[in-house]
Short mmCIF file of C-alpha atoms in Angstrom, two decimals:
data_model
loop_
_atom_site.label_atom_id
_atom_site.label_comp_id
_atom_site.label_asym_id
_atom_site.label_seq_id
_atom_site.Cartn_x
_atom_site.Cartn_y
_atom_site.Cartn_z
CA MET G 1 0.01 0.12 0.07
CA GLN G 2 3.03 2.65 -0.73
CA GLY G 3 1.43 5.80 -1.36
CA MET G 4 -1.07 5.69 0.89
CA HIS G 5 -0.43 7.37 4.83
CA LEU G 6 -2.78 8.12 7.47
CA ALA G 7 -3.13 10.57 9.24
CA PRO G 8 -1.71 10.06 13.35
CA TRP G 9 -5.25 9.67 14.82
CA LYS G 10 -6.79 7.54 17.75
CA TYR G 11 -9.26 5.56 15.60
CA CYS G 12 -9.52 2.62 18.23
CA HIS G 13 -8.40 2.27 21.63
CA GLY G 14 -7.60 6.38 22.52
CA THR G 15 -3.83 5.60 21.04
CA VAL G 16 -2.45 5.97 17.36
CA LEU G 17 -0.67 3.32 16.19
CA GLU G 18 3.01 3.43 14.68
CA LEU G 19 2.46 -0.03 12.59
CA SER G 20 2.36 -0.17 8.88
CA ILE G 21 -0.48 0.72 6.94
CA PRO G 22 -1.66 -3.56 6.10
CA GLU G 23 -0.81 -4.00 9.48
CA ILE G 24 -2.82 -0.65 10.88
CA ILE G 25 -6.22 -1.73 8.59
CA SER G 26 -5.93 -5.17 9.98
CA ASN G 27 -5.73 -4.42 13.91
CA LEU G 28 -8.58 -1.65 13.36
CA SER G 29 -10.26 -4.45 11.61
CA TYR G 30 -9.78 -6.98 14.56
CA THR G 31 -10.56 -4.11 17.39
CA VAL G 32 -14.26 -3.74 15.42
CA LYS G 33 -14.83 -7.26 14.95
CA HIS G 34 -13.70 -7.88 18.82
CA SER G 35 -14.56 -4.50 20.20
CA PRO G 36 -16.03 -1.96 18.86
CA ASP G 37 -17.16 -0.04 21.68
CA SER G 38 -13.45 0.62 21.93
CA CYS G 39 -13.65 2.52 18.28
CA LYS G 40 -14.64 5.54 17.14
CA MET G 41 -16.81 4.18 14.85
CA HIS G 42 -17.73 7.68 12.63
CA LEU G 43 -13.58 8.27 11.63
CA LEU G 44 -13.31 3.86 10.52
CA GLU G 45 -15.94 4.25 8.54
CA ARG G 46 -15.05 7.56 6.57
CA LEU G 47 -12.06 5.49 6.46
CA VAL G 48 -12.64 3.03 5.16
CA TRP G 49 -15.09 4.83 2.13
CA ASP G 50 -12.36 7.19 1.83
CA ILE G 51 -9.64 4.02 0.80
CA ARG G 52 -12.63 2.66 -1.41
CA LYS G 53 -13.35 5.69 -3.20
CA THR G 54 -9.82 7.02 -3.79
CA GLY G 55 -8.23 4.06 -5.36
CA ASP G 56 -9.73 5.22 -8.23
CA ILE G 57 -8.20 8.57 -8.23
CA ILE G 58 -5.03 6.56 -8.24
CA HIS G 59 -6.16 4.53 -11.42
CA TYR G 60 -6.88 7.07 -13.45
CA TRP G 61 -3.28 8.64 -11.90
CA GLN G 62 -1.72 5.85 -13.42
CA SER G 63 -3.50 5.95 -16.75
CA GLU G 64 -2.17 9.65 -17.06
CA TRP G 65 1.48 8.50 -16.77
CA GLN G 66 1.19 5.68 -18.98
CA ASP G 67 -0.34 8.28 -21.91
CA GLY G 68 2.02 10.21 -21.07
CA ARG G 69 -0.14 13.61 -19.91
CA ARG G 70 1.82 14.02 -16.88
CA ASN G 71 5.00 15.95 -18.43
CA ASN G 72 5.97 17.93 -15.52
CA ILE G 73 3.97 17.10 -12.86
CA VAL G 74 6.65 15.73 -9.77
CA ALA G 75 4.06 14.41 -7.43
CA THR G 76 -0.26 14.56 -6.94
CA PHE G 77 -1.48 13.70 -3.79
CA VAL G 78 -5.42 13.37 -1.97
CA GLN G 79 -6.06 14.29 1.38
CA SER G 80 -9.59 13.08 2.72
CA GLU G 81 -11.68 14.06 5.87
CA GLY G 82 -11.15 10.69 7.44
CA GLY G 83 -7.18 11.04 7.32
CA LEU G 84 -6.01 9.46 4.69
CA THR G 85 -3.51 10.54 2.37
CA ARG G 86 -2.67 9.36 -1.56
CA ILE G 87 0.09 10.27 -3.22
CA PHE G 88 1.70 9.58 -6.80
CA PRO G 89 3.81 7.98 -8.11
CA ALA G 90 4.71 6.26 -4.05
CA SER G 91 8.08 6.91 -4.72
CA LYS G 92 7.48 10.51 -4.16
CA SER G 93 5.61 10.06 -0.40
CA TYR G 94 9.02 11.78 1.26
CA TYR G 95 7.35 15.20 -0.16
CA LEU G 96 4.10 15.34 2.21
CA GLU G 97 6.11 13.08 5.57
CA ASN G 98 5.55 15.81 8.02
CA GLN G 99 2.20 16.63 6.67
CA MET G 100 -0.06 13.75 6.85
CA ASN G 101 -2.72 15.15 9.66
CA PRO G 102 -5.57 16.93 7.60
CA SER G 103 -7.18 18.12 10.53
#
């Protein structure tokens, strides 16, 4: 899940998870199933929606790149209210390392 970052928010258990994106998503999924009262469900529902909907933009950016329509564009990003940041190409993620909290 390169090019995807999550804001350092307390989605569950009142703690910020310092893991890789796949580990965070797996951990959140497990917690929602086994201890949903410890999670801020409105934040998680928004995050899941954002992950699904922003997947389309990555495909669009990839098609632009393949068609040669991204000349002179170094990187493109989108940040969501759910705490998600998507960056294309993923190799340019370092441009936004300190900007992952859209709040």
